[in-house]
């Protein structure tokens, strides 16, 4: 994203685990993030459309246990609406990883 400057790790997310789920459809991700937010104490960081396909990617933040629990619910929910193409939970993203996560947000 040209011109977008990295402002540093948001205090809202500093030290939090991140869960990332990618699905083949926007609806699957929307339904997954709603279910995840209701299932555990997580904050939804963002939802973005994939640039080269019809899919989407969601990111959520919280403690490792909350993100793991929310991810399990998110995957099961997304599978009802489409295909989950990828998902992972990172316990403690590096500063460089945080820069990459920030570059895909719309804030």
mmCIF file with all atom_site columns, C-alpha atoms in Angstrom:
data_model
loop_
_atom_site.group_PDB
_atom_site.id
_atom_site.type_symbol
_atom_site.label_atom_id
_atom_site.label_alt_id
_atom_site.label_comp_id
_atom_site.label_asym_id
_atom_site.label_entity_id
_atom_site.label_seq_id
_atom_site.pdbx_PDB_ins_code
_atom_site.Cartn_x
_atom_site.Cartn_y
_atom_site.Cartn_z
_atom_site.occupancy
_atom_site.B_iso_or_equiv
_atom_site.pdbx_formal_charge
_atom_site.auth_seq_id
_atom_site.auth_comp_id
_atom_site.auth_asym_id
_atom_site.auth_atom_id
_atom_site.pdbx_PDB_model_num
ATOM 1   C CA . UNK A 1 1   ? 0.000   0.000   0.000  1.00 0.00 ? 1   UNK A CA 1
ATOM 2   C CA . UNK A 1 2   ? 1.878   2.961   -1.269 1.00 0.00 ? 2   UNK A CA 1
ATOM 3   C CA . UNK A 1 3   ? 1.922   5.978   0.971  1.00 0.00 ? 3   UNK A CA 1
ATOM 4   C CA . UNK A 1 4   ? 0.631   4.166   4.050  1.00 0.00 ? 4   UNK A CA 1
ATOM 5   C CA . UNK A 1 5   ? 3.001   4.608   6.964  1.00 0.00 ? 5   UNK A CA 1
ATOM 6   C CA . UNK A 1 6   ? 3.378   2.051   9.715  1.00 0.00 ? 6   UNK A CA 1
ATOM 7   C CA . UNK A 1 7   ? 2.482   3.743   12.984 1.00 0.00 ? 7   UNK A CA 1
ATOM 8   C CA . UNK A 1 8   ? 3.635   0.930   15.242 1.00 0.00 ? 8   UNK A CA 1
ATOM 9   C CA . UNK A 1 9   ? 1.728   -1.799  16.999 1.00 0.00 ? 9   UNK A CA 1
ATOM 10  C CA . UNK A 1 10  ? -1.608  -0.463  18.126 1.00 0.00 ? 10  UNK A CA 1
ATOM 11  C CA . UNK A 1 11  ? -1.895  -0.363  21.897 1.00 0.00 ? 11  UNK A CA 1
ATOM 12  C CA . UNK A 1 12  ? -5.215  -2.147  21.356 1.00 0.00 ? 12  UNK A CA 1
ATOM 13  C CA . UNK A 1 13  ? -3.386  -5.245  20.068 1.00 0.00 ? 13  UNK A CA 1
ATOM 14  C CA . UNK A 1 14  ? 0.079   -5.087  21.684 1.00 0.00 ? 14  UNK A CA 1
ATOM 15  C CA . UNK A 1 15  ? 1.033   -8.462  23.148 1.00 0.00 ? 15  UNK A CA 1
ATOM 16  C CA . UNK A 1 16  ? -2.084  -10.194 21.834 1.00 0.00 ? 16  UNK A CA 1
ATOM 17  C CA . UNK A 1 17  ? -2.246  -13.399 19.852 1.00 0.00 ? 17  UNK A CA 1
ATOM 18  C CA . UNK A 1 18  ? -3.685  -13.171 16.344 1.00 0.00 ? 18  UNK A CA 1
ATOM 19  C CA . UNK A 1 19  ? -5.982  -15.581 14.561 1.00 0.00 ? 19  UNK A CA 1
ATOM 20  C CA . UNK A 1 20  ? -6.180  -15.443 10.776 1.00 0.00 ? 20  UNK A CA 1
ATOM 21  C CA . UNK A 1 21  ? -8.819  -17.254 8.744  1.00 0.00 ? 21  UNK A CA 1
ATOM 22  C CA . UNK A 1 22  ? -9.093  -17.214 4.969  1.00 0.00 ? 22  UNK A CA 1
ATOM 23  C CA . UNK A 1 23  ? -12.121 -18.543 3.118  1.00 0.00 ? 23  UNK A CA 1
ATOM 24  C CA . UNK A 1 24  ? -13.294 -18.689 -0.477 1.00 0.00 ? 24  UNK A CA 1
ATOM 25  C CA . UNK A 1 25  ? -16.142 -16.247 0.151  1.00 0.00 ? 25  UNK A CA 1
ATOM 26  C CA . UNK A 1 26  ? -16.805 -12.974 1.924  1.00 0.00 ? 26  UNK A CA 1
ATOM 27  C CA . UNK A 1 27  ? -19.997 -14.313 3.528  1.00 0.00 ? 27  UNK A CA 1
ATOM 28  C CA . UNK A 1 28  ? -18.144 -17.276 5.065  1.00 0.00 ? 28  UNK A CA 1
ATOM 29  C CA . UNK A 1 29  ? -15.677 -14.891 6.723  1.00 0.00 ? 29  UNK A CA 1
ATOM 30  C CA . UNK A 1 30  ? -18.415 -12.545 7.909  1.00 0.00 ? 30  UNK A CA 1
ATOM 31  C CA . UNK A 1 31  ? -20.336 -15.372 9.530  1.00 0.00 ? 31  UNK A CA 1
ATOM 32  C CA . UNK A 1 32  ? -17.114 -16.785 11.016 1.00 0.00 ? 32  UNK A CA 1
ATOM 33  C CA . UNK A 1 33  ? -16.073 -13.488 12.595 1.00 0.00 ? 33  UNK A CA 1
ATOM 34  C CA . UNK A 1 34  ? -19.513 -13.003 14.112 1.00 0.00 ? 34  UNK A CA 1
ATOM 35  C CA . UNK A 1 35  ? -19.460 -16.500 15.614 1.00 0.00 ? 35  UNK A CA 1
ATOM 36  C CA . UNK A 1 36  ? -15.876 -16.029 16.848 1.00 0.00 ? 36  UNK A CA 1
ATOM 37  C CA . UNK A 1 37  ? -16.693 -12.741 18.576 1.00 0.00 ? 37  UNK A CA 1
ATOM 38  C CA . UNK A 1 38  ? -19.650 -14.363 20.336 1.00 0.00 ? 38  UNK A CA 1
ATOM 39  C CA . UNK A 1 39  ? -17.706 -17.495 21.352 1.00 0.00 ? 39  UNK A CA 1
ATOM 40  C CA . UNK A 1 40  ? -14.716 -15.959 23.119 1.00 0.00 ? 40  UNK A CA 1
ATOM 41  C CA . UNK A 1 41  ? -13.216 -12.709 24.330 1.00 0.00 ? 41  UNK A CA 1
ATOM 42  C CA . UNK A 1 42  ? -11.651 -11.618 21.034 1.00 0.00 ? 42  UNK A CA 1
ATOM 43  C CA . UNK A 1 43  ? -11.516 -8.355  19.121 1.00 0.00 ? 43  UNK A CA 1
ATOM 44  C CA . UNK A 1 44  ? -12.037 -8.430  15.371 1.00 0.00 ? 44  UNK A CA 1
ATOM 45  C CA . UNK A 1 45  ? -9.090  -6.577  13.829 1.00 0.00 ? 45  UNK A CA 1
ATOM 46  C CA . UNK A 1 46  ? -10.362 -6.540  10.260 1.00 0.00 ? 46  UNK A CA 1
ATOM 47  C CA . UNK A 1 47  ? -12.007 -8.342  7.379  1.00 0.00 ? 47  UNK A CA 1
ATOM 48  C CA . UNK A 1 48  ? -10.634 -7.892  3.890  1.00 0.00 ? 48  UNK A CA 1
ATOM 49  C CA . UNK A 1 49  ? -11.432 -9.181  0.450  1.00 0.00 ? 49  UNK A CA 1
ATOM 50  C CA . UNK A 1 50  ? -8.686  -11.071 -1.335 1.00 0.00 ? 50  UNK A CA 1
ATOM 51  C CA . UNK A 1 51  ? -7.453  -9.074  -4.286 1.00 0.00 ? 51  UNK A CA 1
ATOM 52  C CA . UNK A 1 52  ? -7.135  -11.928 -6.771 1.00 0.00 ? 52  UNK A CA 1
ATOM 53  C CA . UNK A 1 53  ? -10.138 -14.069 -5.887 1.00 0.00 ? 53  UNK A CA 1
ATOM 54  C CA . UNK A 1 54  ? -13.629 -13.964 -4.450 1.00 0.00 ? 54  UNK A CA 1
ATOM 55  C CA . UNK A 1 55  ? -12.331 -14.955 -1.030 1.00 0.00 ? 55  UNK A CA 1
ATOM 56  C CA . UNK A 1 56  ? -11.732 -13.001 2.133  1.00 0.00 ? 56  UNK A CA 1
ATOM 57  C CA . UNK A 1 57  ? -9.486  -12.973 5.187  1.00 0.00 ? 57  UNK A CA 1
ATOM 58  C CA . UNK A 1 58  ? -10.366 -12.107 8.776  1.00 0.00 ? 58  UNK A CA 1
ATOM 59  C CA . UNK A 1 59  ? -8.065  -11.303 11.669 1.00 0.00 ? 59  UNK A CA 1
ATOM 60  C CA . UNK A 1 60  ? -8.965  -11.458 15.346 1.00 0.00 ? 60  UNK A CA 1
ATOM 61  C CA . UNK A 1 61  ? -6.990  -10.645 18.492 1.00 0.00 ? 61  UNK A CA 1
ATOM 62  C CA . UNK A 1 62  ? -7.004  -11.744 22.116 1.00 0.00 ? 62  UNK A CA 1
ATOM 63  C CA . UNK A 1 63  ? -5.275  -14.095 24.512 1.00 0.00 ? 63  UNK A CA 1
ATOM 64  C CA . UNK A 1 64  ? -3.928  -17.299 22.992 1.00 0.00 ? 64  UNK A CA 1
ATOM 65  C CA . UNK A 1 65  ? -6.651  -19.353 24.679 1.00 0.00 ? 65  UNK A CA 1
ATOM 66  C CA . UNK A 1 66  ? -9.457  -17.030 23.540 1.00 0.00 ? 66  UNK A CA 1
ATOM 67  C CA . UNK A 1 67  ? -8.163  -16.807 19.978 1.00 0.00 ? 67  UNK A CA 1
ATOM 68  C CA . UNK A 1 68  ? -7.745  -20.583 19.803 1.00 0.00 ? 68  UNK A CA 1
ATOM 69  C CA . UNK A 1 69  ? -11.293 -21.172 21.069 1.00 0.00 ? 69  UNK A CA 1
ATOM 70  C CA . UNK A 1 70  ? -12.712 -18.523 18.749 1.00 0.00 ? 70  UNK A CA 1
ATOM 71  C CA . UNK A 1 71  ? -10.811 -19.964 15.778 1.00 0.00 ? 71  UNK A CA 1
ATOM 72  C CA . UNK A 1 72  ? -12.313 -23.415 16.333 1.00 0.00 ? 72  UNK A CA 1
ATOM 73  C CA . UNK A 1 73  ? -15.807 -21.896 16.218 1.00 0.00 ? 73  UNK A CA 1
ATOM 74  C CA . UNK A 1 74  ? -14.898 -19.660 13.264 1.00 0.00 ? 74  UNK A CA 1
ATOM 75  C CA . UNK A 1 75  ? -13.663 -22.594 11.168 1.00 0.00 ? 75  UNK A CA 1
ATOM 76  C CA . UNK A 1 76  ? -16.754 -24.696 11.877 1.00 0.00 ? 76  UNK A CA 1
ATOM 77  C CA . UNK A 1 77  ? -19.005 -21.738 11.043 1.00 0.00 ? 77  UNK A CA 1
ATOM 78  C CA . UNK A 1 78  ? -17.165 -20.717 7.866  1.00 0.00 ? 78  UNK A CA 1
ATOM 79  C CA . UNK A 1 79  ? -17.352 -24.301 6.564  1.00 0.00 ? 79  UNK A CA 1
ATOM 80  C CA . UNK A 1 80  ? -21.150 -23.998 6.569  1.00 0.00 ? 80  UNK A CA 1
ATOM 81  C CA . UNK A 1 81  ? -20.950 -21.123 4.051  1.00 0.00 ? 81  UNK A CA 1
ATOM 82  C CA . UNK A 1 82  ? -17.911 -21.957 1.924  1.00 0.00 ? 82  UNK A CA 1
ATOM 83  C CA . UNK A 1 83  ? -14.471 -23.503 1.923  1.00 0.00 ? 83  UNK A CA 1
ATOM 84  C CA . UNK A 1 84  ? -11.869 -22.533 4.525  1.00 0.00 ? 84  UNK A CA 1
ATOM 85  C CA . UNK A 1 85  ? -8.681  -22.206 2.525  1.00 0.00 ? 85  UNK A CA 1
ATOM 86  C CA . UNK A 1 86  ? -6.342  -21.455 5.442  1.00 0.00 ? 86  UNK A CA 1
ATOM 87  C CA . UNK A 1 87  ? -6.316  -20.628 9.137  1.00 0.00 ? 87  UNK A CA 1
ATOM 88  C CA . UNK A 1 88  ? -3.773  -20.208 11.901 1.00 0.00 ? 88  UNK A CA 1
ATOM 89  C CA . UNK A 1 89  ? -3.202  -18.792 15.373 1.00 0.00 ? 89  UNK A CA 1
ATOM 90  C CA . UNK A 1 90  ? 0.039   -16.947 16.196 1.00 0.00 ? 90  UNK A CA 1
ATOM 91  C CA . UNK A 1 91  ? 0.749   -16.659 19.911 1.00 0.00 ? 91  UNK A CA 1
ATOM 92  C CA . UNK A 1 92  ? 2.995   -13.625 19.747 1.00 0.00 ? 92  UNK A CA 1
ATOM 93  C CA . UNK A 1 93  ? 3.572   -11.950 16.371 1.00 0.00 ? 93  UNK A CA 1
ATOM 94  C CA . UNK A 1 94  ? 6.952   -10.299 15.838 1.00 0.00 ? 94  UNK A CA 1
ATOM 95  C CA . UNK A 1 95  ? 7.243   -6.562  15.286 1.00 0.00 ? 95  UNK A CA 1
ATOM 96  C CA . UNK A 1 96  ? 7.909   -7.209  11.583 1.00 0.00 ? 96  UNK A CA 1
ATOM 97  C CA . UNK A 1 97  ? 4.816   -9.393  11.329 1.00 0.00 ? 97  UNK A CA 1
ATOM 98  C CA . UNK A 1 98  ? 2.801   -6.625  12.968 1.00 0.00 ? 98  UNK A CA 1
ATOM 99  C CA . UNK A 1 99  ? 3.965   -4.262  10.213 1.00 0.00 ? 99  UNK A CA 1
ATOM 100 C CA . UNK A 1 100 ? 2.602   -6.648  7.584  1.00 0.00 ? 100 UNK A CA 1
ATOM 101 C CA . UNK A 1 101 ? -0.714  -7.015  9.431  1.00 0.00 ? 101 UNK A CA 1
ATOM 102 C CA . UNK A 1 102 ? -1.031  -3.248  9.647  1.00 0.00 ? 102 UNK A CA 1
ATOM 103 C CA . UNK A 1 103 ? -0.427  -2.808  5.902  1.00 0.00 ? 103 UNK A CA 1
ATOM 104 C CA . UNK A 1 104 ? -3.576  -4.814  5.142  1.00 0.00 ? 104 UNK A CA 1
ATOM 105 C CA . UNK A 1 105 ? -5.898  -2.869  7.436  1.00 0.00 ? 105 UNK A CA 1
ATOM 106 C CA . UNK A 1 106 ? -7.991  0.100   6.422  1.00 0.00 ? 106 UNK A CA 1
ATOM 107 C CA . UNK A 1 107 ? -7.308  2.326   9.413  1.00 0.00 ? 107 UNK A CA 1
#
